[in-house]
Amino acid sequence: MDILSQQSRSRAKPEFQAIILSGFGSQLGPLIEPHGDEPTPKALLPVKNKPLLSYGLSWLEEADVKDALIVCPPSHVRALTDHFQATSPVLNVKIHAYDPDSDGTSSTVSILKKLTPRIQSDFIVLSCDFVPSPELHLSSLLNLWRVDSSEAIMASLFYEASEEAQKRKDKPLPNTIYKESSILGVAYDKGSEVQIPMHLLTKFGRCRVTSQLADSHVYVFKRSVLELLPLVPEFKSIKKDLVPFLCSLQYSRTRRNKFSHILTPPQKVTTAENVQDKGEISVFTALQYSTTQELDFRTMSATIPARARTPTNAQKNAWDDEGSSTEEASEGDIDEDEPTFVPSLRCAFLVHKRSKDGVTCGRANNLSAYRELNQGLLKHSSLEPKGVRDGVDPKAQISPNSAWEVSSRIGEGSIVASSAIGQHCVIGKQVRIVNSVIMNHVELGDGVRIENCILSSYTKVGEKTELKDCESTPGAEIPGEKSYKSTRLDGKSFKTMSSST
Amino acid sequence: MSATEPAGPALEDASNPQDGVQTRKQLTKAERRELQERQRAAKAAATASNPSNKSQNQKTPQSQSNKQPKKDPTSVAGPSGSSATATSGKKPTPKPGRDADKIAPGAGGMDKGDKIADLETQRRHQTRIFAHFASPKQDAQIGAGIKGEIHPTIVRLGRQFADMKIVGANARCIAMLVAFKAVIQDYVTPPNQTLARDLTQYLSPQISYLVSARPMAVSMGNAIRELKYHISVVSIDVPEQDAKDHLCEQIDTYISHRIVLADSVIEEYAMPKIQNGAVIMTFARSSVVERVLISAWSRGKRFSVKVVDSAPLSEGRKMLSALLKAGIPCTYLLVNGIGSLISTVSLVFLGAHAINSNGSVYSRAGTALVAMLAKEHSVPVLVLSETYKYSNNLQLDSFTKNELAALSDTLQPPNGQGHLLSQSSLQIINPLYDLTPHTHITVLVTEVGLIPPSAISTLAGLRDKDKGLQLAV
C-alpha cells in the first residue's frame, strides 16, 4: 500500500529507459536454425543453462532501471514474450517487433529511428548477447553519466578482450582512441593502420590508442541524439557509424556547429548580473558557484584578454574539456549578450578490465565467443553438486565445473566435464561429454563421445557416435556409429541421408 | 543538520555512567573493549564460523561497520567480528590501509596468539577517534535503506555530491533547491491529502538521500527550513499547479535574494576596503571572494592576490585560474608558506561555510590557520558571507563536528605516497572543515553590512521573530 501511494506522488519520467536489441544472430550459424516451425532466437540461447538475455535483464534490474524494451524480429516475439514478459516485479519489460526496412534489411540505427516516439528519456542501448561479469555493475556506467555536469551525449562501455579474441585475424578488434574518461574515436576495419584526424590531436594533445578493447555495445545516449538521426540517413550501424560520429563531435568544429544546437539546446545561464530579468535558475547557476568546477560561459565581457592567433597558441585557443570557449569572432552565434553554457558534448567512456581470475564478460555474437562465455562462466561457477542428483545415476561422474538441470537424466558410467547440460535431456550410459554445451531436450545414446561441441535443442545422437568440434542445428538427428569432426551437423542433411540409406 | 553525530556520544553517555572526565572516557572504554573483543575474537576464531561471517560481510556496508562500535557498545561478537573481516575482506576499501595484517607495536601487553584480535582492536581504536565524523561513502551506499521513490534529479545530484562535482555551500544549496523545483513540479498530491501536509513528507526521503551522499551543509539546512515553512503556509484552496508554481517562485526568490543578490551587496560593501596597491590574501576558493575580487578589478582597482591552497581538494587552483583569466596578478602558495608571506599582506578575505552563533566561522580546513597568522601579524581579516549561512550552533573546536573527504579518483593522496596506502597501520584523514574563532576575525561582511562577528546572532534573532520576512537593512 505504501509503495502505491508513494508512486502516485510523482509523475517524474524515469531516469533511464533500456532498449535491448535482439536480432537473429546470423553469426551463430547452426545454433539459430529454426526447429521445424519454431524459430530459435539468439536471446534464448542458453549460457550456463540460463537464457542469454536473462543476464542482461538481471543486470538492468540490479542497476534499478525500471523500463526495458526488447526489440526483436516479428517471428521471435512469441517466444520472447513467453520467457521474459513478467519475470521481474521491478523491471517492466515490453517487447516490440521491428519490421525490416523497405529493402529487406534492418539496421540498428533505423530501429532507433522507429522507436523515437516511444523513448522519452535518456536511454540505454544493450545488445541481447552481452553477458556482464559479476563485478561489473551497470550503475558504474550510469553514475559516470549522471555525474557529468558538462552535458555528455553518450557513455559507452568497453571491455578488455580476452587474448584469443585479440589474436583473431578475421574479426579484428577496433582501434580505440581515448583520453582519460572520454572516448575520442573508434575505427573498425583499418587493418594495422590507425588514422587520427589532425583536429583531434589539436584539441586533445595527449590521447591513447589501443586495440585491446572490444565494444560491449552497451551505450547510454542522451535523448536528443534521436533528433540527430534523421539528419544522417546514411547511418546503418550504431556501433560502426553512430558512435564514431558522436565521438568526432568532440573535436570537429564544423560538425559541432552543425549539430550542437540540436544535441544541447543553448542554455542561458543566470548569473548575478541577469538574475533579476531571468527568474529561471537552473543547475548551471549552481555549477557556477561550485568550487571544483571551472565551467566557463561565453560572454562579451571585457575581462577576457585578446590572444594572438598563432599556431603555437592553437592549443590555448582550443576548448578545454570543461567546455570553456574563447571568444573567436568567427564563430557564428557569439553576438549574444547573455552568457550561454557551452556544452562539451563529451562521450564518456568506461573500461572494464579483465580481473586476475579472468571472469569473462563479453558478447556472445559468434560461435567462438559463445563457447568462450560458456567455458568462462562454468569455470567460475561455485557449483557444489547440491545434492540433487535425482536424475543422475550415482555411477555417473560430473566434474565440479559443469552445470546440469535437475530435469535431465544422466545414465550410468557417464562422465561430464566442463560442460553445461540443459533441461529434460536424456543422456545414456557410458557417455563422455567434455567441454560442450548441450541445450534442452537433447537425447544422447549410449557410448556417445562428445568433445568441444554445441548441441542445440532436440538434437538426437545415436549410439556410439563420436562428435568433436561440431555444432548441431535444433532438431538434428545424428545417426549412430559415426564419427564427425569439425562439421556442422544439420538436421536436414541427416534426414536426407537416412532416407537414402 | 547532522542527525547522526549527537546520537553517538549520547549513547556512550547512557551506557557508561561511571566514566568521569570527558577526555579519558574513550581511552578507558577502549581498554575495556579491547579486552572484550580479544576474548570474542578468540572465540570466533576457535569456532571457525567463516560462512556466517562472510554472509554478514555482504550485508554490512562499510560505513555501518565503522559506526557499529560507536553505536552499539554491547554489540554481539558476530557483527563486530565480521565488521573487522569486512574491512579486511574482498571489497576495495574506501579507507586505505586496512588490508594487510600488520601488528602495530605498543599495543600493550597482548600475546602473539591474539594477532587478529590485536589488529581489529588497533584498527577500531584508530577509527574511533574520528568515527563520529561522517565516514566517506562508497558507491553503492548512497541511499541505502531509504524507503520511498527517489526522484531521478535527486539521484543524479546525490552522485554529483558524493563525487565532489558540486562543492561549496552556495553551490550545493542552489543545486539542491533547483533539484527540488523539479521534484515539486513532478509531484502529484495523492487523493485525500493536502499539498501543504503531504509534500513535506514526500521531500523527506529525498533529503535523506542527499544527506547520505554528503552530510547536510548549514546553508542547505536553512534553505530547507525556509522551503518547509513556505510549503506549510500554502492555502488549501489554492489549486495544485498554482501552489507548485508559487513554491518554485519562492525558491527562485530565495536563491536570487539570499544568495545571488546578497553577493552583489557584499561586493558593494567590500569594495571600499580594497585599495589600490593592496595585497590581498585568500584561502582556497570561495565563490563570494572570487566574485568580489574580479569585480573590483573590472572596476579599475589595481591590487594583487595571494591564493593559499591545500590538499586534497586543491580548490585554490581553480580560484587561481579564474583570477588569472580576469587579469589579476596572483601568487600561489600552500598553507605551509603563509608564515613567510603574511607580513607583506595588507588584507585577508575569507569565505565561510557557516557562521556560528558566537561568530566563529566554520569554513574549509586551513582557514583557521590563515586567520590566526593574520591576527598575529595585525592583518585585518574579512570574512565574506551571506546571512543565510548563519547556524544556531555553538561550536568550540573543529573536532566535534566535521566531515572527512573520501579518497577517491578525484582526491589523490599526496604525490608519491600512493604506496603507503597499502599499509594497514596508516589511516589517511582529510577533514574538510575547521573552525575559526571569532576573536581572529576583524569584521564579517554580509549583505546587511559590516558587522562584528559576535553580532550575527542578534540579527538572526530579529529575523526569526518576523518569520518569513526579509530583514530590513
mmCIF file of N, CA and C in Angstrom, chain B residues 62 92-98 134-139 159 161-164 214 311-314 403-415 417-423 426-432:
data_model
loop_
_atom_site.group_PDB
_atom_site.id
_atom_site.type_symbol
_atom_site.label_atom_id
_atom_site.label_comp_id
_atom_site.label_asym_id
_atom_site.label_seq_id
_atom_site.Cartn_x
_atom_site.Cartn_y
_atom_site.Cartn_z
ATOM 1 N N GLN B 62 30.258 -0.773 4.509
ATOM 2 C CA GLN B 62 31.493 -0.326 5.133
ATOM 3 C C GLN B 62 31.227 0.706 6.214
ATOM 4 N N PRO B 92 37.049 -3.560 -2.429
ATOM 5 C CA PRO B 92 38.064 -2.496 -2.494
ATOM 6 C C PRO B 92 37.723 -1.443 -1.460
ATOM 7 N N THR B 93 38.630 -1.216 -0.562
ATOM 8 C CA THR B 93 38.297 -0.391 0.600
ATOM 9 C C THR B 93 38.370 1.085 0.259
ATOM 10 N N PRO B 94 37.382 1.830 0.694
ATOM 11 C CA PRO B 94 37.486 3.273 0.507
ATOM 12 C C PRO B 94 38.510 3.882 1.433
ATOM 13 N N LYS B 95 38.570 3.398 2.693
ATOM 14 C CA LYS B 95 39.597 3.882 3.593
ATOM 15 C C LYS B 95 40.812 2.992 3.382
ATOM 16 N N PRO B 96 41.898 3.540 2.948
ATOM 17 C CA PRO B 96 43.050 2.695 2.644
ATOM 18 C C PRO B 96 43.692 2.170 3.910
ATOM 19 N N GLY B 97 44.576 1.266 3.704
ATOM 20 C CA GLY B 97 45.415 0.840 4.819
ATOM 21 C C GLY B 97 44.752 -0.126 5.747
ATOM 22 N N ARG B 98 43.836 -0.917 5.260
ATOM 23 C CA ARG B 98 43.248 -1.885 6.184
ATOM 24 C C ARG B 98 43.423 -3.308 5.694
ATOM 25 N N ALA B 134 31.272 11.949 9.715
ATOM 26 C CA ALA B 134 30.616 11.123 8.704
ATOM 27 C C ALA B 134 31.691 10.425 7.912
ATOM 28 N N SER B 135 31.603 9.123 7.832
ATOM 29 C CA SER B 135 32.661 8.427 7.110
ATOM 30 C C SER B 135 32.388 8.514 5.622
ATOM 31 N N PRO B 136 33.428 8.585 4.865
ATOM 32 C CA PRO B 136 33.249 8.765 3.410
ATOM 33 C C PRO B 136 32.503 7.594 2.798
ATOM 34 N N LYS B 137 31.667 7.881 1.877
ATOM 35 C CA LYS B 137 30.742 6.883 1.334
ATOM 36 C C LYS B 137 31.303 6.219 0.085
ATOM 37 N N GLN B 138 31.001 4.963 -0.004
ATOM 38 C CA GLN B 138 31.361 4.249 -1.210
ATOM 39 C C GLN B 138 30.229 4.349 -2.204
ATOM 40 N N ASP B 139 30.437 3.761 -3.374
ATOM 41 C CA ASP B 139 29.441 3.893 -4.443
ATOM 42 C C ASP B 139 28.048 3.460 -4.064
ATOM 43 N N ARG B 159 24.769 11.745 -6.561
ATOM 44 C CA ARG B 159 26.005 11.239 -7.159
ATOM 45 C C ARG B 159 26.992 12.381 -7.370
ATOM 46 N N PHE B 161 27.177 15.115 -5.627
ATOM 47 C CA PHE B 161 27.709 15.497 -4.318
ATOM 48 C C PHE B 161 28.799 14.531 -3.901
ATOM 49 N N ALA B 162 28.486 13.232 -4.012
ATOM 50 C CA ALA B 162 29.431 12.246 -3.488
ATOM 51 C C ALA B 162 30.740 12.267 -4.261
ATOM 52 N N ASP B 163 30.659 12.576 -5.540
ATOM 53 C CA ASP B 163 31.880 12.602 -6.340
ATOM 54 C C ASP B 163 32.541 13.955 -6.342
ATOM 55 N N MET B 164 32.098 14.831 -5.447
ATOM 56 C CA MET B 164 32.723 16.149 -5.311
ATOM 57 C C MET B 164 32.698 16.938 -6.608
ATOM 58 N N ARG B 214 26.345 13.176 1.055
ATOM 59 C CA ARG B 214 27.269 14.016 1.818
ATOM 60 C C ARG B 214 26.481 14.691 2.923
ATOM 61 N N ALA B 311 45.891 20.637 0.088
ATOM 62 C CA ALA B 311 45.419 19.353 -0.430
ATOM 63 C C ALA B 311 44.235 18.908 0.418
ATOM 64 N N PRO B 312 43.409 17.947 0.021
ATOM 65 C CA PRO B 312 43.465 17.294 -1.272
ATOM 66 C C PRO B 312 42.611 17.944 -2.338
ATOM 67 N N LEU B 313 41.710 18.839 -1.937
ATOM 68 C CA LEU B 313 40.802 19.354 -2.950
ATOM 69 C C LEU B 313 41.480 20.319 -3.916
ATOM 70 N N SER B 314 42.500 21.028 -3.411
ATOM 71 C CA SER B 314 43.226 21.986 -4.256
ATOM 72 C C SER B 314 42.293 22.920 -4.985
ATOM 73 N N GLU B 403 33.772 16.848 8.698
ATOM 74 C CA GLU B 403 33.490 15.861 7.658
ATOM 75 C C GLU B 403 34.805 15.418 7.066
ATOM 76 N N LEU B 404 34.914 14.140 6.804
ATOM 77 C CA LEU B 404 36.130 13.626 6.193
ATOM 78 C C LEU B 404 35.885 13.449 4.702
ATOM 79 N N ALA B 405 36.840 13.849 3.923
ATOM 80 C CA ALA B 405 36.711 13.662 2.481
ATOM 81 C C ALA B 405 37.131 12.251 2.129
ATOM 82 N N ALA B 406 36.394 11.643 1.222
ATOM 83 C CA ALA B 406 36.744 10.293 0.797
ATOM 84 C C ALA B 406 37.895 10.383 -0.179
ATOM 85 N N LEU B 407 38.812 9.464 -0.042
ATOM 86 C CA LEU B 407 39.882 9.392 -1.030
ATOM 87 C C LEU B 407 39.351 8.652 -2.228
ATOM 88 N N SER B 408 39.220 9.328 -3.317
ATOM 89 C CA SER B 408 38.689 8.633 -4.492
ATOM 90 C C SER B 408 39.566 9.019 -5.665
ATOM 91 N N ASP B 409 39.075 8.758 -6.847
ATOM 92 C CA ASP B 409 39.873 9.122 -8.013
ATOM 93 C C ASP B 409 40.125 10.612 -8.074
ATOM 94 N N THR B 410 39.147 11.355 -7.602
ATOM 95 C CA THR B 410 39.301 12.801 -7.709
ATOM 96 C C THR B 410 40.233 13.351 -6.649
ATOM 97 N N LEU B 411 40.299 12.655 -5.514
ATOM 98 C CA LEU B 411 41.155 13.163 -4.448
ATOM 99 C C LEU B 411 42.276 12.171 -4.244
ATOM 100 N N GLN B 412 43.428 12.495 -4.677
ATOM 101 C CA GLN B 412 44.544 11.587 -4.557
ATOM 102 C C GLN B 412 45.326 11.865 -3.291
ATOM 103 N N PRO B 413 45.988 10.863 -2.775
ATOM 104 C CA PRO B 413 46.883 11.122 -1.658
ATOM 105 C C PRO B 413 48.044 11.984 -2.135
ATOM 106 N N PRO B 414 48.778 12.563 -1.220
ATOM 107 C CA PRO B 414 49.877 13.432 -1.640
ATOM 108 C C PRO B 414 50.801 12.716 -2.617
ATOM 109 N N ASN B 415 51.388 13.476 -3.501
ATOM 110 C CA ASN B 415 52.172 12.883 -4.585
ATOM 111 C C ASN B 415 53.214 11.920 -4.081
ATOM 112 N N GLN B 417 52.946 9.240 -2.597
ATOM 113 C CA GLN B 417 52.704 8.487 -1.369
ATOM 114 C C GLN B 417 51.758 7.333 -1.598
ATOM 115 N N GLY B 418 51.462 7.071 -2.857
ATOM 116 C CA GLY B 418 50.469 6.038 -3.134
ATOM 117 C C GLY B 418 50.814 4.695 -2.538
ATOM 118 N N HIS B 419 52.129 4.394 -2.477
ATOM 119 C CA HIS B 419 52.498 3.064 -1.992
ATOM 120 C C HIS B 419 52.221 2.924 -0.510
ATOM 121 N N LEU B 420 52.059 4.033 0.173
ATOM 122 C CA LEU B 420 51.799 3.927 1.607
ATOM 123 C C LEU B 420 50.393 3.450 1.895
ATOM 124 N N LEU B 421 49.541 3.587 0.883
ATOM 125 C CA LEU B 421 48.143 3.272 1.124
ATOM 126 C C LEU B 421 47.952 1.825 1.521
ATOM 127 N N SER B 422 48.887 0.978 1.074
ATOM 128 C CA SER B 422 48.656 -0.440 1.338
ATOM 129 C C SER B 422 49.016 -0.834 2.750
ATOM 130 N N GLN B 423 49.597 0.050 3.514
ATOM 131 C CA GLN B 423 49.981 -0.308 4.875
ATOM 132 C C GLN B 423 48.783 -0.201 5.792
ATOM 133 N N LEU B 426 48.349 2.627 8.500
ATOM 134 C CA LEU B 426 48.222 4.015 8.075
ATOM 135 C C LEU B 426 46.773 4.340 7.797
ATOM 136 N N GLN B 427 46.301 5.385 8.405
ATOM 137 C CA GLN B 427 44.959 5.845 8.092
ATOM 138 C C GLN B 427 45.070 7.278 7.602
ATOM 139 N N ILE B 428 44.519 7.532 6.462
ATOM 140 C CA ILE B 428 44.606 8.884 5.896
ATOM 141 C C ILE B 428 43.316 9.623 6.210
ATOM 142 N N ILE B 429 43.474 10.799 6.770
ATOM 143 C CA ILE B 429 42.300 11.567 7.191
ATOM 144 C C ILE B 429 42.337 12.907 6.499
ATOM 145 N N ASN B 430 41.253 13.273 5.897
ATOM 146 C CA ASN B 430 41.150 14.582 5.261
ATOM 147 C C ASN B 430 39.950 15.316 5.809
ATOM 148 N N PRO B 431 40.113 16.011 6.911
ATOM 149 C CA PRO B 431 38.965 16.797 7.360
ATOM 150 C C PRO B 431 38.715 17.932 6.395
ATOM 151 N N LEU B 432 37.459 18.212 6.155
ATOM 152 C CA LEU B 432 37.133 19.218 5.170
ATOM 153 C C LEU B 432 36.939 20.602 5.769
#
